[in-house]
Coordinates of C-alpha atoms and ligand atoms in Angstrom, one line a residue:
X1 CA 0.0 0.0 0.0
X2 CA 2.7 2.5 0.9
X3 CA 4.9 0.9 -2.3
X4 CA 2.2 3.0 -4.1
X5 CA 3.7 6.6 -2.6
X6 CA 7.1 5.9 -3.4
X7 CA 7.4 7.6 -6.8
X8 CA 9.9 5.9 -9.8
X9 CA 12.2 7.2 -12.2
X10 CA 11.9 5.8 -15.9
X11 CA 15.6 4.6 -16.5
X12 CA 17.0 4.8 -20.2
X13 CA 16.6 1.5 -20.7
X14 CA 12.9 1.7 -20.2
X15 CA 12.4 0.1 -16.3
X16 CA 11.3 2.2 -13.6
X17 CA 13.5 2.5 -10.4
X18 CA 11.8 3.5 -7.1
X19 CA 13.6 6.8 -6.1
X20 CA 13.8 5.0 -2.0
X21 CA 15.7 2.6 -1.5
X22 CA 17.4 0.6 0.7
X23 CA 20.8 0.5 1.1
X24 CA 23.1 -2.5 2.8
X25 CA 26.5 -1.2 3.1
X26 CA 28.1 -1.8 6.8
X27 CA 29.5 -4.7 8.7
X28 CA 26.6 -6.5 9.8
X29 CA 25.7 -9.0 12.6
X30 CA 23.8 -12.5 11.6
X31 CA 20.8 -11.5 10.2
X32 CA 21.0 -8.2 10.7
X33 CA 20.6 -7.4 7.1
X34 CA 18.1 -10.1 6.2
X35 CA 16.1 -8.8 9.1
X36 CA 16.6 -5.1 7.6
X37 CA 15.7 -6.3 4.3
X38 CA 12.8 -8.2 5.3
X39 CA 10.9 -5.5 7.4
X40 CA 12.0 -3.0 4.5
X41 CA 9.9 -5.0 2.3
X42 CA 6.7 -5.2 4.5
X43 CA 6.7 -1.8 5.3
X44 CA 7.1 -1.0 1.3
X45 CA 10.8 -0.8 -0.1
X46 CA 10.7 -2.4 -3.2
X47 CA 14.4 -0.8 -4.0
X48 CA 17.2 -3.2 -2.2
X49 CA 21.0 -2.0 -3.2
X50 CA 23.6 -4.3 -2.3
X51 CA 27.4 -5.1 -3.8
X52 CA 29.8 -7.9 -4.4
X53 CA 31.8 -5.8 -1.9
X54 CA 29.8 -6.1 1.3
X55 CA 29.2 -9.2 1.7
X56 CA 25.6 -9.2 1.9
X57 CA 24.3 -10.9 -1.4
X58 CA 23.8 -14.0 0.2
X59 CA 21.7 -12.8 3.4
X60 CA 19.7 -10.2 1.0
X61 CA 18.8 -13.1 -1.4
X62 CA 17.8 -15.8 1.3
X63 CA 15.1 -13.1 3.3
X64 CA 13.6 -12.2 0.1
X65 CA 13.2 -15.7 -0.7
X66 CA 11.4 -16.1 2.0
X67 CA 9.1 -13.1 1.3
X68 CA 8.0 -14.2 -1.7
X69 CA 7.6 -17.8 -0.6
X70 CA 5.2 -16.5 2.2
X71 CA 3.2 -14.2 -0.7
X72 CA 4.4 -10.6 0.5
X73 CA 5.7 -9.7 -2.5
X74 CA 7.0 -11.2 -6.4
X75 CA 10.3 -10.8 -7.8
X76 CA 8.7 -8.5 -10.9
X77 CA 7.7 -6.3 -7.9
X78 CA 11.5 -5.7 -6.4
X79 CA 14.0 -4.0 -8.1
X80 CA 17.8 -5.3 -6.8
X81 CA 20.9 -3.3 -7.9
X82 CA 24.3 -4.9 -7.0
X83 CA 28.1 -4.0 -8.0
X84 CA 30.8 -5.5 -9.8
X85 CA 33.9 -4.9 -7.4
X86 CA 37.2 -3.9 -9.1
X87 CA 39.3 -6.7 -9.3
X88 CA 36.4 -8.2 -12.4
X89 CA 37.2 -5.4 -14.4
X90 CA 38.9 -7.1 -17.1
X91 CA 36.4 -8.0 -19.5
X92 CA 36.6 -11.9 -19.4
X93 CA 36.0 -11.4 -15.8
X94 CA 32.6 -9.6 -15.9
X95 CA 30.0 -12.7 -17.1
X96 CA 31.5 -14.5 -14.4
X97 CA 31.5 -12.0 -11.9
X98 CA 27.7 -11.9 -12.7
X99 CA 26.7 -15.2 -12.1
X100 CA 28.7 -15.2 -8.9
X101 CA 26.1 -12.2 -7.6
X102 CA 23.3 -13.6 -9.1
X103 CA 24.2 -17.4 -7.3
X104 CA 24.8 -15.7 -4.3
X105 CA 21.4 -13.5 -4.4
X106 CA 19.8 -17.1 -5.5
X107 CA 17.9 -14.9 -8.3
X108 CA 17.6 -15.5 -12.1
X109 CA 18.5 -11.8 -13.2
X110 CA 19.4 -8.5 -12.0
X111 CA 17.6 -5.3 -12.0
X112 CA 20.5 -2.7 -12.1
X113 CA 24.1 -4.0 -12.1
X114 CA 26.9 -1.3 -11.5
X115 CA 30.6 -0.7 -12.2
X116 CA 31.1 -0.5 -8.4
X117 CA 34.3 2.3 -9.3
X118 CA 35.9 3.6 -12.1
X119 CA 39.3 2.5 -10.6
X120 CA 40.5 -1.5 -11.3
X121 CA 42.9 -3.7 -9.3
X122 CA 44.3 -6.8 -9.4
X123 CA 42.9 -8.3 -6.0
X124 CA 39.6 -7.7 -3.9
X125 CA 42.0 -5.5 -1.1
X126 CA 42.8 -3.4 -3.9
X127 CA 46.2 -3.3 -3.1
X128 CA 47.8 -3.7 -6.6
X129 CA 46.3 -1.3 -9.0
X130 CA 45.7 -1.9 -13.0
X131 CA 45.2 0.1 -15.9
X132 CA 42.2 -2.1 -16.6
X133 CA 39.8 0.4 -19.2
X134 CA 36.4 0.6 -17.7
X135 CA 35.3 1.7 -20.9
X136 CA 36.5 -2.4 -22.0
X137 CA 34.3 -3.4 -18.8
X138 CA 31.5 -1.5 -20.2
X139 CA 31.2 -3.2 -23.4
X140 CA 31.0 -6.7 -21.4
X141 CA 28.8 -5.0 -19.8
X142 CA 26.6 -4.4 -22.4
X143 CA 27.1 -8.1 -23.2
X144 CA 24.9 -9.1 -19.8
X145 CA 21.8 -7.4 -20.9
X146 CA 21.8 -9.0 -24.0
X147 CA 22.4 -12.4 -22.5
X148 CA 18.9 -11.4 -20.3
X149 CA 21.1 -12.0 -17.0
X150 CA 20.7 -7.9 -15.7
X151 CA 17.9 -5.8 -17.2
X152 CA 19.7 -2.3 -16.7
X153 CA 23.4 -1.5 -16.7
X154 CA 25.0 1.7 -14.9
X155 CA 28.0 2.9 -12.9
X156 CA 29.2 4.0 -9.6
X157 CA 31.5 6.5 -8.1
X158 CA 31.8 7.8 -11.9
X159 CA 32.7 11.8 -12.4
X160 CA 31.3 13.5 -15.8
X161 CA 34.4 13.5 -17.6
X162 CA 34.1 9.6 -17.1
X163 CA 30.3 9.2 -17.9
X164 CA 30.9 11.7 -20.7
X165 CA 33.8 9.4 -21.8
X166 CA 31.5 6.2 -21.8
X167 CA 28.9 8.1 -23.9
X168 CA 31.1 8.8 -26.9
X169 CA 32.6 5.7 -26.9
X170 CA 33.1 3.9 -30.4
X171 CA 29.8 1.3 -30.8
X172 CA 28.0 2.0 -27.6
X173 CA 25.1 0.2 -27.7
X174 CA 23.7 0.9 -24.2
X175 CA 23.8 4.0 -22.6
X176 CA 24.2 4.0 -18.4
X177 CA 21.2 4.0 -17.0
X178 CA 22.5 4.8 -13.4
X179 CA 25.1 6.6 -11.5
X180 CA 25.4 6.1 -7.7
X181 CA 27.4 8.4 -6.1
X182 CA 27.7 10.2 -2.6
X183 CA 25.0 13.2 -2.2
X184 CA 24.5 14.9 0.9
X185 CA 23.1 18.5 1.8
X186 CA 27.2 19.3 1.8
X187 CA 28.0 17.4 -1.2
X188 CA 25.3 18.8 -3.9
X189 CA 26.8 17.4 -6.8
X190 CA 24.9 19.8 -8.7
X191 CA 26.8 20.2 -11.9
X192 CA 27.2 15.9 -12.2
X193 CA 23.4 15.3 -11.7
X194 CA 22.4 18.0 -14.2
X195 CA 24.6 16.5 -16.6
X196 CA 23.3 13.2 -15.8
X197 CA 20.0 14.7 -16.3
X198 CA 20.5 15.9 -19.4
X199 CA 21.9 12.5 -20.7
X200 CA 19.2 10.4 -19.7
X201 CA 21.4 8.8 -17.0
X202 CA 19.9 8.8 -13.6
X203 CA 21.4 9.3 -10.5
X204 CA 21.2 7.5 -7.0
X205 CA 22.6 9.1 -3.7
X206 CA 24.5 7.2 -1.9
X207 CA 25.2 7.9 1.9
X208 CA 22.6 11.0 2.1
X209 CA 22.6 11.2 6.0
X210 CA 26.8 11.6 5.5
X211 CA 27.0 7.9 6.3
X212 CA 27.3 8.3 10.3
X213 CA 28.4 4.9 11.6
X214 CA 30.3 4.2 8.1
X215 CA 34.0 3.3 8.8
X216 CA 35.2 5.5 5.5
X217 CA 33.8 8.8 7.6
X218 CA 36.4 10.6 9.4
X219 CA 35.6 11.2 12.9
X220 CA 35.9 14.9 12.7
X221 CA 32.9 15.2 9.9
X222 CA 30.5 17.5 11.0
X223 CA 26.8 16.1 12.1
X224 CA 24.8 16.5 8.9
X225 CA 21.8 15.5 10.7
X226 CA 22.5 18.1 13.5
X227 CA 22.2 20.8 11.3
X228 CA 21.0 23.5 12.4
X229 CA 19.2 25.2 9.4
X230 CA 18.5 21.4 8.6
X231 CA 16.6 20.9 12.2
X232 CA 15.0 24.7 11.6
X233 CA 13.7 23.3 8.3
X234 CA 12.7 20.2 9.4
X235 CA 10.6 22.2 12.4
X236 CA 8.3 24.1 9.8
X237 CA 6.9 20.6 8.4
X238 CA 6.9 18.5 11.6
X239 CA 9.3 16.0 9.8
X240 CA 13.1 15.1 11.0
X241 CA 16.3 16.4 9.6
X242 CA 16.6 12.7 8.0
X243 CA 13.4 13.2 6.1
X244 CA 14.1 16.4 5.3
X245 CA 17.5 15.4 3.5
X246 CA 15.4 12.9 1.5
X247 CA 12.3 14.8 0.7
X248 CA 15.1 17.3 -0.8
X249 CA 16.8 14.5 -2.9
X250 CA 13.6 13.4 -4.6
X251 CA 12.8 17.0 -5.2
X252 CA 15.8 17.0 -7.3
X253 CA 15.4 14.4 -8.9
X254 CA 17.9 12.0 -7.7
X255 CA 16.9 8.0 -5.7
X256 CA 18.4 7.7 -2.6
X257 CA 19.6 4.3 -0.7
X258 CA 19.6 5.6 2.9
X259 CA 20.6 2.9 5.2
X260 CA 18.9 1.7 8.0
X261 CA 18.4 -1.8 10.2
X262 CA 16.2 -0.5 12.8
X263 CA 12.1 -0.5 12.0
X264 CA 11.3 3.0 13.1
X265 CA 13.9 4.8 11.3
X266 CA 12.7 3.0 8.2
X267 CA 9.4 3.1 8.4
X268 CA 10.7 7.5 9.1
X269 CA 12.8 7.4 5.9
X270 CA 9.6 6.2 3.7
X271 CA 7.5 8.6 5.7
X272 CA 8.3 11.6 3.2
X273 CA 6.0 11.8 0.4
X274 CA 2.8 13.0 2.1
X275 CA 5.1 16.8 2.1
X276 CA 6.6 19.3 -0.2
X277 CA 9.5 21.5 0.5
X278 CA 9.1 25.1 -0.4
X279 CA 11.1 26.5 -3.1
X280 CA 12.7 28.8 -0.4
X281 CA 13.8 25.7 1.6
X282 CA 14.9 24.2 -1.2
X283 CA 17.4 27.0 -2.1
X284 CA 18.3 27.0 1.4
X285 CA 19.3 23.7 1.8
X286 CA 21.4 23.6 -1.4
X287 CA 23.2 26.5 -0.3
X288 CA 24.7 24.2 2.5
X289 CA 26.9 22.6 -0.9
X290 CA 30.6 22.9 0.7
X291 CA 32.5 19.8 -1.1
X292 CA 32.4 17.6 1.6
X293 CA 33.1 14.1 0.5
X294 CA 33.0 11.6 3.6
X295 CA 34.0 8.6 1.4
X296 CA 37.5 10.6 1.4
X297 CA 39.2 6.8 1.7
X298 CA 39.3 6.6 -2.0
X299 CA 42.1 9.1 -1.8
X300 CA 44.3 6.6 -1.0
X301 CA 44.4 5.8 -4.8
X302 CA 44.6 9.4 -6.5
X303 CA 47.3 8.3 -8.5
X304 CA 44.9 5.3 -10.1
X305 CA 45.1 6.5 -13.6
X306 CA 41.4 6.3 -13.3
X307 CA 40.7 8.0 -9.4
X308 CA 37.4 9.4 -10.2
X309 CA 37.4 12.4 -7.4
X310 CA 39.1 15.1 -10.1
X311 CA 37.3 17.1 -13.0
Ligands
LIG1 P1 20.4 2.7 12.0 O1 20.8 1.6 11.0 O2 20.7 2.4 13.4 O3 19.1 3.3 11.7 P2 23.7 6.7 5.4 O4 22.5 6.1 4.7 O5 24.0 8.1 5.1 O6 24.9 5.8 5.3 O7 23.3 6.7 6.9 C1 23.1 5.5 7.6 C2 23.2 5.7 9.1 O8 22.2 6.7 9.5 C3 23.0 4.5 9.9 O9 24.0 4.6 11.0 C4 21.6 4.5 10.4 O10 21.5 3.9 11.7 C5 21.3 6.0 10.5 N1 20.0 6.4 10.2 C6 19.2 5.8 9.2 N2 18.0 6.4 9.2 C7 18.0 7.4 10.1 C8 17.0 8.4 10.6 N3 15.8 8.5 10.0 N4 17.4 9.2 11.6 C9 18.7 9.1 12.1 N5 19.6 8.2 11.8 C10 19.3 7.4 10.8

């Protein structure tokens, strides 16, 4: 019943992605996730992002198993985005890397599979960096939807030098349909999503309350959702700073995975469509834009011929 609220965007490649969705990133107690997932699910996600990367393909796939075994909801209904990680980059690696996520989510296809980063390694630490292409990753890409095993193809982490570089490419045949990347109130990302826009490739936030609790976030971060002119907002429509955050991505257009594993903050973060932020409030909260990347470990590999945190 709620599903109904939660509005879609119309991805290039002609499926709809819920703009809220849940995200899975963290290190995670036994059945923490699945749990997570589960209650997600029953209280209307129908968006579940996950990664080769944490660890939690196999947990997602067994609890939604169980959904649909027990009639709550079909596989057509869900839409599941997962992440190739960066040591599949080379192209003979990618099918397999496929069926690894789909065998460990037990499903028969995916709804949005992502180049996890634009940077490729030789190992799953990333210690030993490669010059792997991603544009030669992106044609085996392409190769997956043709072979039925993902429905809709995007990227991750990309910057718009690196998506632009992707749409010019010599015989594209599919555009990306997606780019997750970190938006917060303090990260606006305003020039990359209106590029995106204007492409036809959608963008997902990743990490919208500043990822408090994430081990990439340095300690000295400031509270995003302590905000003051946040809170002050928040006040005027009896909503929290949280909801406030995501009522102002879906304004602008963007989906946004916030991640929780405790029911009343998820049933908060899908509470946001019965309210409209004014135009005022929206100018106000993207004049908080100061830069501030929280997933700053990434910097570690600046030199990566392809580090995507430059234009
Ligand atoms: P919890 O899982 O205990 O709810 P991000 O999506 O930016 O990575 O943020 C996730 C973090 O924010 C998690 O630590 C999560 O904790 C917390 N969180 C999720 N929803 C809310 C909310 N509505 N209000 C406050 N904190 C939240």
């Amino acid at each position: 019943m709620m599903a109904d609220k939660v509005p879609s965007i119309r991805l290039n490649s002609g499926y709809d992605m819920p703009m809220l969705g849940l995200g899975t990133y963290n290190s995670f107690r036994p059945n923490e996730v699945g749990d997570a997932v589960k209650a997600a699910i029953e209280m209307g996600y129908r968006h579940i992002d996950t990664a080769w990367l944490y660890k939690t393909e196999p947990e997602i796939g067994v609890a939604i198993k169980e959904l649909i075994k027990e009639g709550n909801v079909t596989r057509e209904e869900l839409f599941i985005v997962t992440k190739i990680w960066d040591n599949c980059h080379e192209p003979e690696k990618v099918e397999p890397a496929c069926r690894a996520s789909l065998e460990a989510l037990d499903m028969d296809y995916i709804d949005l599979y992502l180049i996890h980063f634009p940077l490729s390694f030789a190992d799953f630490e990333r210690t030993k960096p490669t010059a792997t292409d991603y544009l030669d990753t992106w044609r085996a890409m392409e190769k997956l939807v043709d072979k039925g095993l993902v429905r809709s193809i995007g990227v991750s982490n990309f910057n718009k030098q690196q998506l632009e570089r992707i749409l010019k490419m010599d015989g594209l045949k599919y555009k990306p349909a997606n780019n997750q990347v970190e938006i917060t109130p303090y990260l606006a990302q305003e020039d990359l999503l209106q590029f995106s826009l204007k492409n036809g490739i959608s963008t997902t936030a990743y990490g919208p309350f500043g990822a408090p609790g994430q081990n990439y976030v340095s300690k000295d971060a400031p509270k995003l959702l302590e905000d003051p002119t946040i809170v002050e907002i928040g006040r005027k429509y009896n909503k929290s700073p949280a909801q406030v955050i995501l009522r102002y991505g879906i304004q602008r257009g963007y989906a946004l995975i916030p991640k929780s594993t405790n029911p009343t903050r998820l049933a908060q973060n899908m509470d946001i469509f019965d309210f409209k932020l004014s135009e005022e409030d929206m100018k106000t909260m993207l004049a908080l834009d100061r830069g501030l990347r929280n997933n700053f470990q990434t910097f570690k590999w600046k030199d990566h011929p392809f580090f995507p945190y430059k234009e």
